[in-house]
């Protein structure tokens, strides 16, 4: 993985390279920002750069012995930590760690550095389980990093989604950050840094990775996927700074198309005040896992915003796919200044309730009935 493989993010690349050139690489670095911006890609490229023996023109060489090992992600001085599940039938005495799922992890990252937690859960066969990092992870990390570097250079530890550490794991990691092993660099890759312990955040050098620019996504779609410029621009704008969202638009069977169908069904049934069908709708959504439910609600929030902005008849303000815009032509007028905040609050409250493990059948049926009332409001 080289910096040249990372989409956009020229400012972040420059900052990382500057740290090395000025010999002030921090012992703990946190890359944080939204999903799909390329945080993991930057982390993997930076790790490769640190471990490369023959750096050239601001990038790893891709040819030395270290780089050849990194191509297969089998370098002995590069360690990955990531949230895992506890498979059914696993003894409660066994402390789960990344090593239990490294084969699946390696398979995922060999496909590319842009992926979601949901993709990782599917790779593990998680079904509705939550992925976490427990004390087994921190114990394994302490053991691995206290071993002398096999290649005589840096030891690098990439911790993906550290916000999913439980308290015991987080406290052990804190001790590692306070007294790091010699010549070791921690790279934390976070999407919700506010969930980390304040003491951990105070001991890392944070680098915010901004959403990708529309131009960078558009060019990557043209160069990497062979998309026509007009289609690439529309997809890039709808992606809202996320390469993952752009790839999702290219997938004919994508989750987003399901979410759009469910949004259309909700609004049509609510407009018709069809309580019986809305109950069936809420039961269908309740059958999704909680992570998927939260993604669906986040998507609904975006569509509310886009339909509201569509009323201003200014194409530069709207970021919708062709399918979304086709629905908005007739529906957008029902999202107006009298109800846009109310509808947004309805979805935000549902996200909060699902996150707090409320009964999803109750949450989504309550949501549906409130949408009926909100759609009545006139500007």
GROMACS .gro file of C-alpha atoms in nm:
model
  379
    1UNK     CA    1   0.000   0.000   0.000
    2UNK     CA    2   0.152   0.328  -0.113
    3UNK     CA    3   0.047   0.691  -0.071
    4UNK     CA    4  -0.011   0.698  -0.448
    5UNK     CA    5  -0.289   0.441  -0.396
    6UNK     CA    6  -0.477   0.670  -0.157
    7UNK     CA    7  -0.757   0.869  -0.319
    8UNK     CA    8  -0.715   1.244  -0.267
    9UNK     CA    9  -0.616   1.360   0.084
   10UNK     CA   10  -0.311   1.549  -0.037
   11UNK     CA   11  -0.298   1.765   0.279
   12UNK     CA   12  -0.302   1.463   0.509
   13UNK     CA   13  -0.034   1.288   0.302
   14UNK     CA   14   0.184   1.596   0.322
   15UNK     CA   15   0.143   1.617   0.700
   16UNK     CA   16   0.243   1.254   0.747
   17UNK     CA   17   0.545   1.282   0.519
   18UNK     CA   18   0.651   1.600   0.698
   19UNK     CA   19   0.654   1.415   1.031
   20UNK     CA   20   0.904   1.167   0.891
   21UNK     CA   21   1.123   1.419   0.709
   22UNK     CA   22   1.151   1.635   1.024
   23UNK     CA   23   1.214   1.329   1.244
   24UNK     CA   24   0.917   1.396   1.471
   25UNK     CA   25   0.700   1.092   1.418
   26UNK     CA   26   0.473   1.072   1.727
   27UNK     CA   27   0.461   0.749   1.923
   28UNK     CA   28   0.081   0.763   1.895
   29UNK     CA   29  -0.114   0.913   1.606
   30UNK     CA   30  -0.491   0.917   1.560
   31UNK     CA   31  -0.648   0.956   1.217
   32UNK     CA   32  -1.013   1.045   1.260
   33UNK     CA   33  -1.295   1.147   1.031
   34UNK     CA   34  -1.603   1.019   0.849
   35UNK     CA   35  -1.642   0.677   0.693
   36UNK     CA   36  -1.513   0.648   0.338
   37UNK     CA   37  -1.268   0.939   0.360
   38UNK     CA   38  -0.965   0.711   0.346
   39UNK     CA   39  -0.839   0.699   0.706
   40UNK     CA   40  -0.746   0.331   0.690
   41UNK     CA   41  -0.585   0.378   0.348
   42UNK     CA   42  -0.370   0.658   0.493
   43UNK     CA   43  -0.282   0.449   0.799
   44UNK     CA   44  -0.175   0.152   0.587
   45UNK     CA   45   0.021   0.373   0.347
   46UNK     CA   46   0.194   0.550   0.637
   47UNK     CA   47   0.281   0.218   0.801
   48UNK     CA   48   0.426   0.095   0.473
   49UNK     CA   49   0.628   0.416   0.439
   50UNK     CA   50   0.770   0.383   0.791
   51UNK     CA   51   0.869   0.020   0.733
   52UNK     CA   52   1.009   0.065   0.379
   53UNK     CA   53   1.388   0.046   0.348
   54UNK     CA   54   1.417   0.252   0.030
   55UNK     CA   55   1.173   0.545   0.045
   56UNK     CA   56   1.156   0.741  -0.278
   57UNK     CA   57   0.996   1.075  -0.372
   58UNK     CA   58   0.757   1.085  -0.079
   59UNK     CA   59   0.640   0.725  -0.101
   60UNK     CA   60   0.743   0.370  -0.022
   61UNK     CA   61   0.939   0.205  -0.302
   62UNK     CA   62   0.709  -0.095  -0.346
   63UNK     CA   63   1.008  -0.314  -0.437
   64UNK     CA   64   1.224  -0.374  -0.130
   65UNK     CA   65   1.195  -0.681   0.091
   66UNK     CA   66   0.981  -0.493   0.343
   67UNK     CA   67   0.737  -0.376   0.076
   68UNK     CA   68   0.708  -0.723  -0.072
   69UNK     CA   69   0.604  -0.856   0.269
   70UNK     CA   70   0.361  -0.567   0.306
   71UNK     CA   71   0.196  -0.652  -0.025
   72UNK     CA   72   0.060  -0.965   0.144
   73UNK     CA   73   0.023  -0.788   0.482
   74UNK     CA   74   0.257  -1.040   0.642
   75UNK     CA   75   0.524  -0.805   0.777
   76UNK     CA   76   0.631  -0.924   1.127
   77UNK     CA   77   0.664  -0.567   1.257
   78UNK     CA   78   0.316  -0.454   1.151
   79UNK     CA   79   0.034  -0.541   1.390
   80UNK     CA   80  -0.341  -0.490   1.345
   81UNK     CA   81  -0.597  -0.462   1.622
   82UNK     CA   82  -0.968  -0.454   1.538
   83UNK     CA   83  -1.306  -0.533   1.696
   84UNK     CA   84  -1.419  -0.895   1.684
   85UNK     CA   85  -1.718  -1.107   1.781
   86UNK     CA   86  -1.746  -1.414   1.999
   87UNK     CA   87  -1.866  -1.701   1.776
   88UNK     CA   88  -2.135  -1.929   1.910
   89UNK     CA   89  -1.990  -2.217   2.106
   90UNK     CA   90  -1.671  -2.034   2.206
   91UNK     CA   91  -1.572  -2.091   2.566
   92UNK     CA   92  -1.636  -1.792   2.792
   93UNK     CA   93  -1.286  -1.845   2.934
   94UNK     CA   94  -1.126  -1.770   2.598
   95UNK     CA   95  -1.036  -1.403   2.564
   96UNK     CA   96  -1.116  -1.309   2.206
   97UNK     CA   97  -0.856  -1.111   2.012
   98UNK     CA   98  -0.765  -1.010   1.657
   99UNK     CA   99  -0.558  -1.326   1.610
  100UNK     CA  100  -0.881  -1.530   1.621
  101UNK     CA  101  -0.996  -1.359   1.300
  102UNK     CA  102  -0.671  -1.262   1.130
  103UNK     CA  103  -0.733  -1.488   0.831
  104UNK     CA  104  -1.065  -1.310   0.761
  105UNK     CA  105  -0.906  -0.971   0.827
  106UNK     CA  106  -0.624  -1.036   0.583
  107UNK     CA  107  -0.876  -1.146   0.320
  108UNK     CA  108  -1.067  -0.819   0.368
  109UNK     CA  109  -0.773  -0.579   0.352
  110UNK     CA  110  -0.623  -0.755   0.050
  111UNK     CA  111  -0.935  -0.645  -0.138
  112UNK     CA  112  -0.854  -0.284  -0.060
  113UNK     CA  113  -0.823  -0.036   0.229
  114UNK     CA  114  -1.171   0.111   0.186
  115UNK     CA  115  -1.429  -0.089   0.381
  116UNK     CA  116  -1.696  -0.049   0.647
  117UNK     CA  117  -1.766  -0.207   0.983
  118UNK     CA  118  -2.062  -0.381   0.822
  119UNK     CA  119  -1.836  -0.542   0.562
  120UNK     CA  120  -1.607  -0.660   0.841
  121UNK     CA  121  -1.902  -0.803   1.036
  122UNK     CA  122  -2.012  -0.992   0.725
  123UNK     CA  123  -1.657  -1.123   0.677
  124UNK     CA  124  -1.669  -1.262   1.031
  125UNK     CA  125  -2.022  -1.401   0.989
  126UNK     CA  126  -2.143  -1.182   1.274
  127UNK     CA  127  -2.517  -1.182   1.196
  128UNK     CA  128  -2.661  -0.950   1.466
  129UNK     CA  129  -2.361  -0.958   1.700
  130UNK     CA  130  -2.176  -0.646   1.807
  131UNK     CA  131  -1.800  -0.633   1.748
  132UNK     CA  132  -1.580  -0.516   2.035
  133UNK     CA  133  -1.219  -0.516   2.151
  134UNK     CA  134  -1.175  -0.678   2.490
  135UNK     CA  135  -0.896  -0.745   2.736
  136UNK     CA  136  -0.768  -1.032   2.520
  137UNK     CA  137  -0.680  -0.775   2.252
  138UNK     CA  138  -0.480  -0.549   2.480
  139UNK     CA  139  -0.297  -0.842   2.639
  140UNK     CA  140  -0.197  -0.973   2.296
  141UNK     CA  141  -0.087  -0.627   2.187
  142UNK     CA  142   0.134  -0.585   2.495
  143UNK     CA  143   0.296  -0.922   2.425
  144UNK     CA  144   0.356  -0.857   2.054
  145UNK     CA  145   0.495  -0.505   2.092
  146UNK     CA  146   0.737  -0.597   2.371
  147UNK     CA  147   0.914  -0.832   2.130
  148UNK     CA  148   1.216  -0.675   1.958
  149UNK     CA  149   1.166  -0.558   1.600
  150UNK     CA  150   1.253  -0.844   1.366
  151UNK     CA  151   1.373  -0.611   1.090
  152UNK     CA  152   1.558  -0.361   1.307
  153UNK     CA  153   1.330  -0.065   1.239
  154UNK     CA  154   0.992   0.059   1.353
  155UNK     CA  155   0.719  -0.157   1.499
  156UNK     CA  156   0.381  -0.027   1.387
  157UNK     CA  157   0.045  -0.103   1.545
  158UNK     CA  158  -0.271  -0.002   1.354
  159UNK     CA  159  -0.575   0.002   1.585
  160UNK     CA  160  -0.893   0.017   1.378
  161UNK     CA  161  -1.203   0.161   1.549
  162UNK     CA  162  -1.050   0.198   1.899
  163UNK     CA  163  -1.382   0.345   2.017
  164UNK     CA  164  -1.506  -0.015   2.030
  165UNK     CA  165  -1.269  -0.108   2.312
  166UNK     CA  166  -1.432  -0.203   2.639
  167UNK     CA  167  -1.315  -0.031   2.958
  168UNK     CA  168  -1.059  -0.295   3.054
  169UNK     CA  169  -0.902  -0.297   2.709
  170UNK     CA  170  -0.897   0.084   2.692
  171UNK     CA  171  -0.720   0.114   3.026
  172UNK     CA  172  -0.451  -0.135   2.924
  173UNK     CA  173  -0.399   0.050   2.594
  174UNK     CA  174  -0.366   0.372   2.793
  175UNK     CA  175  -0.076   0.223   2.988
  176UNK     CA  176   0.091   0.124   2.659
  177UNK     CA  177   0.053   0.479   2.529
  178UNK     CA  178   0.196   0.620   2.852
  179UNK     CA  179   0.502   0.392   2.835
  180UNK     CA  180   0.532   0.283   2.470
  181UNK     CA  181   0.783   0.014   2.373
  182UNK     CA  182   1.099   0.146   2.207
  183UNK     CA  183   1.064   0.262   1.844
  184UNK     CA  184   0.694   0.175   1.829
  185UNK     CA  185   0.429   0.380   1.650
  186UNK     CA  186   0.059   0.344   1.725
  187UNK     CA  187  -0.184   0.454   1.453
  188UNK     CA  188  -0.542   0.474   1.577
  189UNK     CA  189  -0.809   0.490   1.305
  190UNK     CA  190  -1.130   0.628   1.449
  191UNK     CA  191  -1.472   0.739   1.327
  192UNK     CA  192  -1.605   0.839   1.671
  193UNK     CA  193  -1.308   0.974   1.869
  194UNK     CA  194  -1.540   1.137   2.123
  195UNK     CA  195  -1.617   0.786   2.256
  196UNK     CA  196  -1.253   0.729   2.352
  197UNK     CA  197  -1.124   0.794   2.703
  198UNK     CA  198  -1.014   1.156   2.745
  199UNK     CA  199  -0.682   1.026   2.877
  200UNK     CA  200  -0.626   0.830   2.555
  201UNK     CA  201  -0.715   1.128   2.337
  202UNK     CA  202  -0.471   1.344   2.534
  203UNK     CA  203  -0.184   1.106   2.457
  204UNK     CA  204  -0.223   1.086   2.081
  205UNK     CA  205  -0.149   1.339   1.811
  206UNK     CA  206  -0.479   1.378   1.627
  207UNK     CA  207  -0.502   1.435   1.253
  208UNK     CA  208  -0.846   1.502   1.110
  209UNK     CA  209  -0.905   1.335   0.774
  210UNK     CA  210  -1.159   1.546   0.589
  211UNK     CA  211  -1.427   1.411   0.355
  212UNK     CA  212  -1.299   1.363   0.002
  213UNK     CA  213  -1.360   1.643  -0.243
  214UNK     CA  214  -1.613   1.589  -0.520
  215UNK     CA  215  -1.334   1.639  -0.772
  216UNK     CA  216  -1.115   1.366  -0.617
  217UNK     CA  217  -1.403   1.115  -0.615
  218UNK     CA  218  -1.503   1.208  -0.969
  219UNK     CA  219  -1.148   1.161  -1.099
  220UNK     CA  220  -1.106   0.831  -0.914
  221UNK     CA  221  -1.430   0.700  -1.066
  222UNK     CA  222  -1.306   0.790  -1.412
  223UNK     CA  223  -0.952   0.656  -1.360
  224UNK     CA  224  -1.021   0.346  -1.148
  225UNK     CA  225  -1.368   0.246  -1.265
  226UNK     CA  226  -1.390   0.379  -1.620
  227UNK     CA  227  -1.708   0.580  -1.550
  228UNK     CA  228  -1.815   0.844  -1.801
  229UNK     CA  229  -1.747   1.201  -1.677
  230UNK     CA  230  -2.115   1.308  -1.651
  231UNK     CA  231  -2.213   0.997  -1.454
  232UNK     CA  232  -1.898   1.023  -1.243
  233UNK     CA  233  -1.984   1.380  -1.144
  234UNK     CA  234  -2.339   1.290  -1.038
  235UNK     CA  235  -2.215   0.991  -0.836
  236UNK     CA  236  -1.934   1.196  -0.680
  237UNK     CA  237  -2.174   1.468  -0.566
  238UNK     CA  238  -2.417   1.216  -0.419
  239UNK     CA  239  -2.131   1.039  -0.240
  240UNK     CA  240  -2.090   1.340  -0.009
  241UNK     CA  241  -1.717   1.296   0.045
  242UNK     CA  242  -1.716   0.916   0.081
  243UNK     CA  243  -1.545   0.680  -0.163
  244UNK     CA  244  -1.745   0.396  -0.010
  245UNK     CA  245  -2.071   0.575  -0.090
  246UNK     CA  246  -1.951   0.628  -0.447
  247UNK     CA  247  -1.877   0.256  -0.483
  248UNK     CA  248  -2.216   0.179  -0.335
  249UNK     CA  249  -2.379   0.377  -0.615
  250UNK     CA  250  -2.211   0.149  -0.867
  251UNK     CA  251  -2.351  -0.165  -0.708
  252UNK     CA  252  -2.689  -0.248  -0.860
  253UNK     CA  253  -2.779  -0.456  -0.556
  254UNK     CA  254  -2.653  -0.203  -0.303
  255UNK     CA  255  -2.798  -0.153   0.040
  256UNK     CA  256  -2.875   0.207  -0.045
  257UNK     CA  257  -3.128   0.104  -0.309
  258UNK     CA  258  -3.308  -0.101  -0.045
  259UNK     CA  259  -3.303   0.199   0.187
  260UNK     CA  260  -3.447   0.422  -0.088
  261UNK     CA  261  -3.729   0.175  -0.145
  262UNK     CA  262  -3.806   0.168   0.227
  263UNK     CA  263  -3.803   0.549   0.244
  264UNK     CA  264  -4.042   0.575  -0.052
  265UNK     CA  265  -4.271   0.314   0.102
  266UNK     CA  266  -4.271   0.494   0.439
  267UNK     CA  267  -4.361   0.831   0.289
  268UNK     CA  268  -4.631   0.694   0.060
  269UNK     CA  269  -4.796   0.488   0.333
  270UNK     CA  270  -4.774   0.778   0.579
  271UNK     CA  271  -4.930   1.015   0.325
  272UNK     CA  272  -5.217   0.765   0.276
  273UNK     CA  273  -5.236   0.712   0.657
  274UNK     CA  274  -5.231   0.338   0.600
  275UNK     CA  275  -5.170   0.224   0.957
  276UNK     CA  276  -5.198  -0.149   0.883
  277UNK     CA  277  -4.929  -0.139   0.612
  278UNK     CA  278  -4.711   0.091   0.820
  279UNK     CA  279  -4.718  -0.170   1.095
  280UNK     CA  280  -4.595  -0.430   0.843
  281UNK     CA  281  -4.329  -0.182   0.728
  282UNK     CA  282  -4.205  -0.132   1.084
  283UNK     CA  283  -4.193  -0.508   1.145
  284UNK     CA  284  -3.983  -0.555   0.831
  285UNK     CA  285  -3.732  -0.292   0.944
  286UNK     CA  286  -3.729  -0.441   1.294
  287UNK     CA  287  -3.593  -0.760   1.140
  288UNK     CA  288  -3.271  -0.584   1.037
  289UNK     CA  289  -2.974  -0.583   1.273
  290UNK     CA  290  -2.925  -0.270   1.483
  291UNK     CA  291  -2.623  -0.150   1.284
  292UNK     CA  292  -2.823  -0.176   0.962
  293UNK     CA  293  -3.117   0.004   1.123
  294UNK     CA  294  -2.889   0.293   1.220
  295UNK     CA  295  -2.748   0.313   0.868
  296UNK     CA  296  -3.102   0.317   0.726
  297UNK     CA  297  -3.206   0.602   0.956
  298UNK     CA  298  -2.893   0.801   0.872
  299UNK     CA  299  -2.977   0.757   0.503
  300UNK     CA  300  -3.334   0.875   0.571
  301UNK     CA  301  -3.194   1.189   0.734
  302UNK     CA  302  -2.988   1.265   0.426
  303UNK     CA  303  -3.289   1.223   0.197
  304UNK     CA  304  -3.493   1.463   0.411
  305UNK     CA  305  -3.223   1.723   0.368
  306UNK     CA  306  -3.191   1.664  -0.006
  307UNK     CA  307  -3.568   1.679  -0.066
  308UNK     CA  308  -3.592   2.003   0.128
  309UNK     CA  309  -3.308   2.160  -0.073
  310UNK     CA  310  -3.465   2.035  -0.398
  311UNK     CA  311  -3.746   2.288  -0.347
  312UNK     CA  312  -3.502   2.574  -0.401
  313UNK     CA  313  -3.453   2.468  -0.765
  314UNK     CA  314  -3.076   2.505  -0.745
  315UNK     CA  315  -2.887   2.201  -0.876
  316UNK     CA  316  -2.567   2.300  -0.693
  317UNK     CA  317  -2.743   2.251  -0.358
  318UNK     CA  318  -2.867   1.897  -0.424
  319UNK     CA  319  -2.665   1.577  -0.404
  320UNK     CA  320  -2.896   1.302  -0.522
  321UNK     CA  321  -2.865   1.006  -0.752
  322UNK     CA  322  -3.094   0.987  -1.053
  323UNK     CA  323  -3.327   0.744  -0.873
  324UNK     CA  324  -3.348   0.968  -0.568
  325UNK     CA  325  -3.418   1.271  -0.785
  326UNK     CA  326  -3.691   1.088  -0.975
  327UNK     CA  327  -3.880   1.043  -0.649
  328UNK     CA  328  -3.802   1.395  -0.527
  329UNK     CA  329  -3.971   1.557  -0.828
  330UNK     CA  330  -4.313   1.472  -0.689
  331UNK     CA  331  -4.234   1.429  -0.321
  332UNK     CA  332  -4.002   1.719  -0.232
  333UNK     CA  333  -4.285   1.968  -0.184
  334UNK     CA  334  -4.403   1.770   0.120
  335UNK     CA  335  -4.073   1.848   0.300
  336UNK     CA  336  -4.089   2.217   0.382
  337UNK     CA  337  -3.987   2.477   0.639
  338UNK     CA  338  -4.287   2.380   0.856
  339UNK     CA  339  -4.181   2.018   0.906
  340UNK     CA  340  -3.820   1.960   0.796
  341UNK     CA  341  -3.679   2.002   1.149
  342UNK     CA  342  -3.959   1.794   1.299
  343UNK     CA  343  -3.900   1.506   1.058
  344UNK     CA  344  -3.525   1.524   1.117
  345UNK     CA  345  -3.586   1.508   1.492
  346UNK     CA  346  -3.807   1.200   1.445
  347UNK     CA  347  -3.524   1.014   1.271
  348UNK     CA  348  -3.258   1.138   1.516
  349UNK     CA  349  -3.465   1.019   1.812
  350UNK     CA  350  -3.503   0.678   1.648
  351UNK     CA  351  -3.125   0.654   1.599
  352UNK     CA  352  -3.077   0.733   1.968
  353UNK     CA  353  -3.339   0.477   2.076
  354UNK     CA  354  -3.198   0.200   1.858
  355UNK     CA  355  -2.851   0.276   1.993
  356UNK     CA  356  -2.991   0.232   2.345
  357UNK     CA  357  -3.134  -0.110   2.258
  358UNK     CA  358  -3.499  -0.007   2.255
  359UNK     CA  359  -3.750  -0.252   2.102
  360UNK     CA  360  -3.719  -0.187   1.725
  361UNK     CA  361  -4.081  -0.278   1.648
  362UNK     CA  362  -4.199  -0.008   1.888
  363UNK     CA  363  -3.937   0.244   1.770
  364UNK     CA  364  -4.019   0.213   1.400
  365UNK     CA  365  -4.397   0.199   1.437
  366UNK     CA  366  -4.380   0.509   1.659
  367UNK     CA  367  -4.162   0.674   1.395
  368UNK     CA  368  -4.411   0.590   1.119
  369UNK     CA  369  -4.709   0.734   1.307
  370UNK     CA  370  -4.519   1.056   1.379
  371UNK     CA  371  -4.433   1.091   1.009
  372UNK     CA  372  -4.808   1.085   0.931
  373UNK     CA  373  -4.858   1.392   1.150
  374UNK     CA  374  -4.547   1.571   1.023
  375UNK     CA  375  -4.643   1.539   0.655
  376UNK     CA  376  -4.970   1.723   0.723
  377UNK     CA  377  -4.790   2.042   0.820
  378UNK     CA  378  -4.807   2.317   0.561
  379UNK     CA  379  -4.563   2.606   0.524
   0.00000   0.00000   0.00000
